[in-house]
Tab-separated table of C-alpha atoms and ligand atoms in Angstrom:
chain	number	residue	atom	x	y	z
A	125	MET	CA	87.096	83.273	10.484
A	126	ARG	CA	84.622	80.800	11.017
A	127	ALA	CA	81.295	82.316	11.948
A	128	LEU	CA	77.666	81.185	11.326
A	129	VAL	CA	75.825	82.120	8.047
A	130	LEU	CA	72.535	83.018	7.045
A	131	GLU	CA	73.481	82.241	3.271
A	132	LYS	CA	69.820	82.060	2.637
A	133	LYS	CA	65.834	81.970	3.865
A	134	GLY	CA	66.477	78.404	5.127
A	135	GLU	CA	69.691	78.007	5.241
A	136	LEU	CA	72.484	78.004	7.726
A	137	ALA	CA	75.888	76.901	7.862
A	138	LEU	CA	79.222	77.501	10.377
A	139	ARG	CA	81.475	77.979	7.537
A	140	GLU	CA	84.607	80.203	7.243
A	141	ILE	CA	84.221	83.318	5.503
A	142	ALA	CA	86.019	86.834	5.025
A	143	LEU	CA	85.516	88.933	8.053
A	144	PRO	CA	87.530	92.680	8.284
A	145	LEU	CA	89.448	92.958	11.064
A	146	ASP	CA	91.631	95.758	10.927
A	147	VAL	CA	91.144	97.503	14.117
A	148	GLY	CA	90.578	101.415	13.502
A	149	PRO	CA	92.031	104.145	15.640
A	150	ASP	CA	88.770	104.413	17.999
A	151	ASP	CA	87.603	100.395	17.310
A	152	VAL	CA	88.805	97.507	19.684
A	153	ARG	CA	88.806	94.051	18.360
A	154	ILE	CA	87.041	91.793	20.224
A	155	ALA	CA	87.095	87.806	21.214
A	156	ILE	CA	83.357	86.901	21.498
A	157	HIS	CA	82.256	84.961	24.477
A	158	THR	CA	78.187	84.657	24.367
A	159	VAL	CA	75.505	85.321	22.057
A	160	GLY	CA	71.669	85.854	21.934
A	161	VAL	CA	69.541	84.570	19.834
A	162	CYS	CA	67.365	86.785	19.392
A	163	GLY	CA	64.022	86.570	16.981
A	164	SER	CA	64.845	88.852	14.615
A	165	ASP	CA	68.232	86.826	13.859
A	166	VAL	CA	65.183	83.858	13.612
A	167	HIS	CA	63.500	85.776	11.511
A	168	TYR	CA	65.504	86.488	8.735
A	169	TYR	CA	66.467	82.398	9.470
A	170	THR	CA	63.292	81.612	8.970
A	171	HIS	CA	61.455	84.533	6.517
A	172	GLY	CA	64.909	85.823	5.069
A	173	ALA	CA	63.610	89.284	5.276
A	174	ILE	CA	61.995	91.970	8.007
A	175	GLY	CA	60.378	94.848	6.633
A	176	SER	CA	62.237	95.709	4.070
A	177	TYR	CA	65.646	94.449	5.387
A	178	VAL	CA	65.773	91.918	2.812
A	179	VAL	CA	68.779	89.307	3.103
A	180	ARG	CA	70.373	89.067	-0.364
A	181	ALA	CA	73.771	87.867	-0.004
A	182	PRO	CA	75.357	85.212	3.375
A	183	MET	CA	75.027	86.986	6.565
A	184	VAL	CA	76.289	86.301	9.644
A	185	LEU	CA	73.590	86.151	12.068
A	186	GLY	CA	74.024	87.507	16.049
A	187	HIS	CA	74.326	90.248	17.655
A	188	GLU	CA	73.576	90.290	21.601
A	189	ALA	CA	77.552	89.580	22.518
A	190	SER	CA	79.468	89.791	25.189
A	191	GLY	CA	83.640	89.739	25.199
A	192	THR	CA	87.500	90.063	26.720
A	193	ILE	CA	89.309	93.081	24.294
A	194	VAL	CA	92.119	91.253	22.707
A	195	GLU	CA	93.077	94.617	20.908
A	196	VAL	CA	92.598	98.453	20.688
A	197	GLY	CA	93.050	101.461	18.431
A	198	ALA	CA	95.750	103.880	18.621
A	199	ASN	CA	93.187	106.721	20.046
A	200	VAL	CA	91.292	104.008	22.513
A	201	ARG	CA	91.875	105.264	26.415
A	202	THR	CA	88.291	104.027	28.120
A	203	LEU	CA	89.034	100.656	27.461
A	204	LYS	CA	92.147	97.573	27.700
A	205	VAL	CA	93.270	94.611	26.533
A	206	GLY	CA	91.227	92.034	28.781
A	207	ASP	CA	88.444	94.015	30.128
A	208	ARG	CA	84.662	92.076	29.684
A	209	VAL	CA	82.528	94.474	27.691
A	210	CYS	CA	79.534	93.822	25.538
A	211	MET	CA	78.606	96.061	22.742
A	212	GLU	CA	75.636	97.692	21.345
A	213	PRO	CA	75.187	96.933	18.009
A	214	GLY	CA	74.119	99.718	16.298
A	215	VAL	CA	76.336	102.206	15.145
A	216	PRO	CA	74.949	105.333	13.894
A	217	ASN	CA	77.344	108.253	11.330
A	218	LEU	CA	78.370	110.451	14.350
A	219	SER	CA	77.701	113.697	12.439
A	220	SER	CA	74.012	112.266	11.266
A	221	ARG	CA	72.026	114.881	11.840
A	222	ALA	CA	70.118	112.153	13.791
A	223	THR	CA	72.774	111.455	16.081
A	224	LYS	CA	73.700	115.123	16.913
A	225	LEU	CA	69.705	114.847	17.883
A	226	GLY	CA	70.420	112.545	19.802
A	227	ILE	CA	68.073	109.831	18.871
A	228	TYR	CA	71.123	107.669	16.832
A	229	ASN	CA	69.058	104.454	16.504
A	230	VAL	CA	66.994	106.470	13.872
A	231	ASP	CA	69.906	107.902	12.215
A	232	PRO	CA	69.014	106.329	8.648
A	233	ASP	CA	73.022	105.899	8.067
A	234	VAL	CA	72.605	103.652	10.956
A	235	SER	CA	75.010	99.805	10.616
A	236	PHE	CA	73.200	97.328	13.066
A	237	TRP	CA	74.650	94.032	13.076
A	238	ALA	CA	73.018	91.193	11.606
A	239	THR	CA	70.921	93.776	10.104
A	240	PRO	CA	71.641	93.255	6.312
A	241	PRO	CA	73.796	94.092	4.763
A	242	VAL	CA	76.144	93.610	7.861
A	243	HIS	CA	76.801	91.450	9.393
A	244	GLY	CA	76.678	89.987	12.476
A	245	ILE	CA	79.172	88.506	15.624
A	246	LEU	CA	78.255	84.956	15.961
A	247	ALA	CA	82.350	84.164	14.760
A	248	PRO	CA	84.808	84.219	17.579
A	249	GLN	CA	85.812	88.059	16.396
A	250	ALA	CA	84.564	91.063	16.277
A	251	VAL	CA	85.919	94.725	15.645
A	252	HIS	CA	83.308	97.950	17.297
A	253	PRO	CA	84.026	101.478	18.242
A	254	ALA	CA	85.360	101.218	21.406
A	255	ALA	CA	82.673	104.245	21.739
A	256	PHE	CA	79.436	101.400	21.651
A	257	THR	CA	81.434	99.380	24.223
A	258	TYR	CA	80.814	99.429	27.218
A	259	ARG	CA	83.154	97.187	30.592
A	260	LEU	CA	81.305	94.560	32.349
A	261	PRO	CA	81.153	94.737	35.941
A	262	ASP	CA	83.264	92.156	37.676
A	263	ASN	CA	79.416	90.391	38.819
A	264	VAL	CA	77.704	90.703	35.506
A	265	SER	CA	78.396	87.805	33.556
A	266	PHE	CA	79.020	87.002	29.591
A	267	ALA	CA	75.549	86.188	30.082
A	268	GLU	CA	74.461	88.508	31.808
A	269	GLY	CA	76.449	91.091	29.379
A	270	ALA	CA	74.917	89.468	26.085
A	271	MET	CA	71.474	90.180	27.592
A	272	VAL	CA	71.906	93.966	27.662
A	273	GLU	CA	70.432	94.296	24.068
A	274	PRO	CA	67.605	93.025	24.913
A	275	PHE	CA	67.165	94.345	27.888
A	276	ALA	CA	67.765	97.898	26.552
A	277	ILE	CA	64.773	97.720	24.371
A	278	GLY	CA	62.811	97.176	27.593
A	279	MET	CA	65.196	99.655	29.334
A	280	GLN	CA	63.986	102.490	25.896
A	281	ALA	CA	60.717	100.950	26.250
A	282	ALA	CA	60.108	102.454	30.067
A	283	ALA	CA	62.142	105.680	29.137
A	284	ARG	CA	59.229	106.458	26.461
A	285	ALA	CA	56.602	105.792	28.663
A	286	ARG	CA	57.261	108.139	31.530
A	287	ILE	CA	56.921	105.983	34.479
A	288	VAL	CA	55.297	107.709	37.981
A	289	PRO	CA	56.814	105.615	41.514
A	290	GLY	CA	53.752	103.218	41.412
A	291	ASP	CA	51.821	103.424	37.935
A	292	VAL	CA	50.739	99.763	36.920
A	293	ALA	CA	51.243	98.802	33.437
A	294	VAL	CA	49.918	96.238	30.887
A	295	VAL	CA	52.283	94.070	29.191
A	296	VAL	CA	50.433	92.660	25.985
A	297	GLY	CA	53.225	89.433	24.308
A	298	CYS	CA	55.291	87.596	26.974
A	299	GLY	CA	57.926	87.347	24.825
A	300	PRO	CA	61.797	87.927	25.942
A	301	ILE	CA	61.408	91.428	25.128
A	302	GLY	CA	58.136	91.770	27.226
A	303	ILE	CA	59.234	90.226	30.169
A	304	MET	CA	61.988	92.815	29.624
A	305	ILE	CA	59.963	95.801	29.065
A	306	ALA	CA	58.273	94.226	32.552
A	307	LEU	CA	61.287	94.183	34.944
A	308	ALA	CA	62.327	97.937	33.584
A	309	ALA	CA	58.928	98.969	34.222
A	310	LEU	CA	59.055	97.588	37.746
A	311	ALA	CA	62.997	98.849	38.167
A	312	GLY	CA	61.256	102.497	37.353
A	313	GLY	CA	58.847	102.519	39.727
A	314	CYS	CA	55.963	100.723	38.479
A	315	SER	CA	53.926	99.380	41.529
A	316	LYS	CA	53.248	96.245	39.572
A	317	VAL	CA	53.031	94.743	36.058
A	318	LEU	CA	50.189	92.348	34.227
A	319	ILE	CA	51.695	91.315	31.701
A	320	SER	CA	48.986	88.802	28.672
A	321	ASP	CA	50.324	85.898	27.108
A	322	PHE	CA	48.504	82.350	26.071
A	323	SER	CA	51.570	80.873	26.506
A	324	ALA	CA	51.212	78.858	30.561
A	325	PRO	CA	54.607	77.904	30.084
A	326	LYS	CA	55.831	81.981	29.716
A	327	LEU	CA	53.624	83.021	31.837
A	328	GLU	CA	55.187	81.611	34.463
A	329	ILE	CA	58.080	82.151	33.879
A	330	ALA	CA	57.598	86.081	33.940
A	331	ALA	CA	55.679	85.206	37.370
A	332	ARG	CA	58.258	83.967	39.117
A	333	TYR	CA	59.205	87.745	39.208
A	334	PRO	CA	57.596	89.841	42.309
A	335	GLY	CA	55.461	92.695	40.848
A	336	ILE	CA	54.936	90.569	37.788
A	337	VAL	CA	50.943	89.277	37.238
A	338	PRO	CA	50.435	86.804	34.004
A	339	VAL	CA	47.139	87.577	32.617
A	340	ASN	CA	46.219	83.665	30.539
A	341	ILE	CA	44.414	86.088	27.679
A	342	GLY	CA	42.932	82.442	26.516
A	343	GLU	CA	41.200	81.748	30.074
A	344	GLN	CA	40.253	85.754	30.368
A	345	SER	CA	40.160	88.524	28.345
A	346	LEU	CA	42.898	90.716	28.958
A	347	VAL	CA	40.650	94.452	29.567
A	348	GLU	CA	37.890	91.966	32.397
A	349	ALA	CA	41.894	91.291	34.103
A	350	VAL	CA	42.567	95.403	33.651
A	351	ALA	CA	39.421	96.033	34.884
A	352	VAL	CA	39.606	93.930	37.994
A	353	ALA	CA	43.190	94.847	39.030
A	354	THR	CA	42.680	98.607	38.699
A	355	ASP	CA	38.685	99.144	39.659
A	356	HIS	CA	37.836	99.795	36.041
A	357	TRP	CA	40.190	102.995	36.085
A	358	GLY	CA	42.399	101.715	33.252
A	359	ALA	CA	46.699	101.165	33.621
A	360	ASP	CA	48.475	104.218	33.627
A	361	ILE	CA	50.589	102.959	30.942
A	362	VAL	CA	50.616	99.929	28.077
A	363	PHE	CA	53.074	98.434	26.725
A	364	GLU	CA	52.557	96.189	23.276
A	365	ALA	CA	55.046	93.859	23.355
A	366	SER	CA	53.629	91.244	20.579
A	367	GLY	CA	53.805	92.611	17.413
A	368	SER	CA	50.389	90.953	16.647
A	369	PRO	CA	47.609	92.689	14.764
A	370	LYS	CA	44.729	91.584	17.266
A	371	ALA	CA	46.520	92.589	20.379
A	372	PHE	CA	46.054	96.242	18.433
A	373	ALA	CA	42.210	96.353	19.363
A	374	ASP	CA	42.226	96.370	23.323
A	375	LEU	CA	45.324	99.253	24.002
A	376	PHE	CA	43.223	101.673	24.533
A	377	GLU	CA	40.534	100.033	25.668
A	378	VAL	CA	42.893	98.347	28.171
A	379	VAL	CA	45.127	102.156	29.772
A	380	ARG	CA	43.766	104.976	31.321
A	381	PRO	CA	41.755	108.028	30.689
A	382	GLY	CA	45.060	110.618	29.736
A	383	GLY	CA	47.542	107.448	30.138
A	384	ALA	CA	50.114	106.201	27.571
A	385	VAL	CA	50.449	103.381	24.801
A	386	VAL	CA	53.727	101.930	23.766
A	387	LEU	CA	54.574	101.030	21.244
A	388	VAL	CA	57.560	98.343	20.863
A	389	GLY	CA	56.299	95.015	18.705
A	390	LEU	CA	57.111	94.690	14.922
A	391	PRO	CA	53.496	93.869	13.050
A	392	VAL	CA	54.950	92.298	9.620
A	393	GLU	CA	51.284	94.558	7.592
A	394	PRO	CA	50.202	97.792	8.318
A	395	VAL	CA	48.660	97.884	11.505
A	396	ALA	CA	44.261	100.488	12.241
A	397	LEU	CA	44.631	102.155	15.000
A	398	ASN	CA	41.742	102.885	16.759
A	399	VAL	CA	41.779	106.960	17.089
A	400	PRO	CA	38.434	107.874	18.253
A	401	ALA	CA	39.464	105.076	20.970
A	402	ALA	CA	42.724	106.698	21.422
A	403	ILE	CA	41.510	110.439	20.970
A	404	SER	CA	38.011	109.967	23.757
A	405	LYS	CA	41.488	109.097	26.260
A	406	GLU	CA	43.380	111.488	25.194
A	407	VAL	CA	45.971	108.493	25.089
A	408	ARG	CA	49.927	109.532	25.127
A	409	ILE	CA	51.096	107.669	21.689
A	410	GLU	CA	54.655	106.020	21.846
A	411	THR	CA	56.678	104.189	19.441
A	412	VAL	CA	60.558	102.246	19.844
A	413	PHE	CA	63.193	101.768	17.429
A	414	ARG	CA	65.265	99.934	19.737
A	415	TYR	CA	67.315	102.708	22.292
A	416	ALA	CA	69.569	105.376	22.289
A	417	ASN	CA	71.709	106.446	24.931
A	418	ILE	CA	70.592	103.723	27.760
A	419	PHE	CA	72.984	100.464	26.845
A	420	ASP	CA	75.371	101.810	29.500
A	421	ARG	CA	71.895	102.383	32.039
A	422	ALA	CA	70.867	99.092	31.275
A	423	LEU	CA	74.312	97.047	31.856
A	424	GLN	CA	74.171	99.024	35.605
A	425	LEU	CA	70.961	98.436	36.659
A	426	ILE	CA	71.794	94.702	35.656
A	427	ALA	CA	74.883	95.094	38.070
A	428	SER	CA	72.684	96.367	40.716
A	429	GLY	CA	71.135	93.868	41.439
A	430	LYS	CA	67.744	94.776	41.344
A	431	VAL	CA	67.062	93.217	37.823
A	432	ASP	CA	68.745	89.605	37.451
A	433	LEU	CA	67.568	88.236	33.498
A	434	ASN	CA	69.306	84.509	34.772
A	435	PRO	CA	65.934	83.234	35.274
A	436	LEU	CA	65.411	83.801	31.444
A	437	ILE	CA	68.297	82.671	30.282
A	438	THR	CA	66.178	79.118	29.054
A	439	GLY	CA	69.505	77.079	26.941
A	440	THR	CA	72.669	77.017	25.943
A	441	TYR	CA	74.288	76.061	22.854
A	442	PRO	CA	78.018	75.496	22.050
A	443	PHE	CA	79.078	77.377	19.387
A	444	ASP	CA	79.736	73.980	16.833
A	445	ASP	CA	75.612	73.779	17.569
A	446	SER	CA	74.470	76.896	16.955
A	447	ILE	CA	72.169	75.568	14.192
A	448	GLU	CA	70.465	72.942	16.611
A	449	ALA	CA	69.997	76.064	18.747
A	450	PHE	CA	68.140	77.913	15.719
A	451	GLU	CA	66.033	75.210	14.771
A	452	ARG	CA	64.861	74.809	18.180
A	453	ALA	CA	64.128	78.523	18.238
A	454	ALA	CA	62.636	78.797	14.795
A	455	ALA	CA	60.772	75.342	16.937
A	456	ALA	CA	59.579	78.400	18.980
A	457	HIS	CA	59.159	75.772	22.186
A	458	PRO	CA	56.708	78.194	25.069
A	459	GLU	CA	58.915	76.670	27.624
A	460	ASP	CA	62.060	78.845	25.898
A	461	VAL	CA	62.782	82.198	26.737
A	462	LYS	CA	65.935	83.272	25.810
A	463	LEU	CA	68.549	80.952	24.160
A	464	GLN	CA	72.671	81.656	24.846
A	465	ILE	CA	75.313	80.643	22.173
A	466	LEU	CA	79.151	80.155	23.498
A	467	ILE	CA	81.738	80.874	21.000
A	468	SER	CA	84.285	80.827	23.871
A	469	SER	CA	84.125	78.131	26.688
A	470	GLU	CA	85.771	81.359	29.446
A	471	LYS	CA	84.398	81.142	32.714
A	472	GLY	CA	82.621	84.045	33.784
B	501	LIG	ZN1	68.054	91.565	19.396
């Protein structure tokens, strides 16, 4: 099958590769339609590793996908051939201790698309467990279906924050995940979300959503902006979505006493936290690693029309131009949010 293969750091090829397509009794086979280009895919391309996950052999990229079911296993009752679906890319060991606790995202045995050594799905077909495959409601497009995966991270962050209606939140970092956290937080009941970044074009895209207030930290300090917005009380919730070590210095200054700091962005190196500042405000600290039990909720929220992710899709490439899409993503154009690759030209 022809797939987008990361041969090694800095080298991509669109070429034939043997991928397993045997459908087990609980699996479905999917004709892939749309795949989003994720920051992690780009990081593997440019750095060859994320933390302890190192690309040691050619690996197919891509994990944010939608498609159409073309075959179902003998035991599958919930899905049928022709169903339009999106897929949760992380499959845990179903009998593991983490899975039994409901925290399957942190199962040490989880197998996650395009995380070495597991192949991703930038290819015409993939086989996946039916239990991790979700039917798209008729009003959700393939493009939106491929946005469910990154939006699920925003949803997990909002769930971890334990939002109370009316809360004021801050999101540090206006990348795709930052914006999706802001949208999930608003859908979860926040009255407003301040989002900070240096990038004016990114902030402009975020600011088109009602309820999102852009803070350009090239022009104004976040501490000052939050003080003004909250009468010097601080934000109820602060989401860290940049992963930038510098951003961690201000987190406990912008959160209110008794508020929550939710860490989502993954710094590449260990980062120091101001523990005395956190303790003196009795800040609740939460962390987010991917998501668990949230994919279907993310999908339903998109289907409800309460969250429109279409404005975040800023570029679409045909499969033949996948390498160009990755080069574009690696160049980090400030006006790009989410690039997608179309494997199939089927409408919808
Ligand atoms: Zn992703």
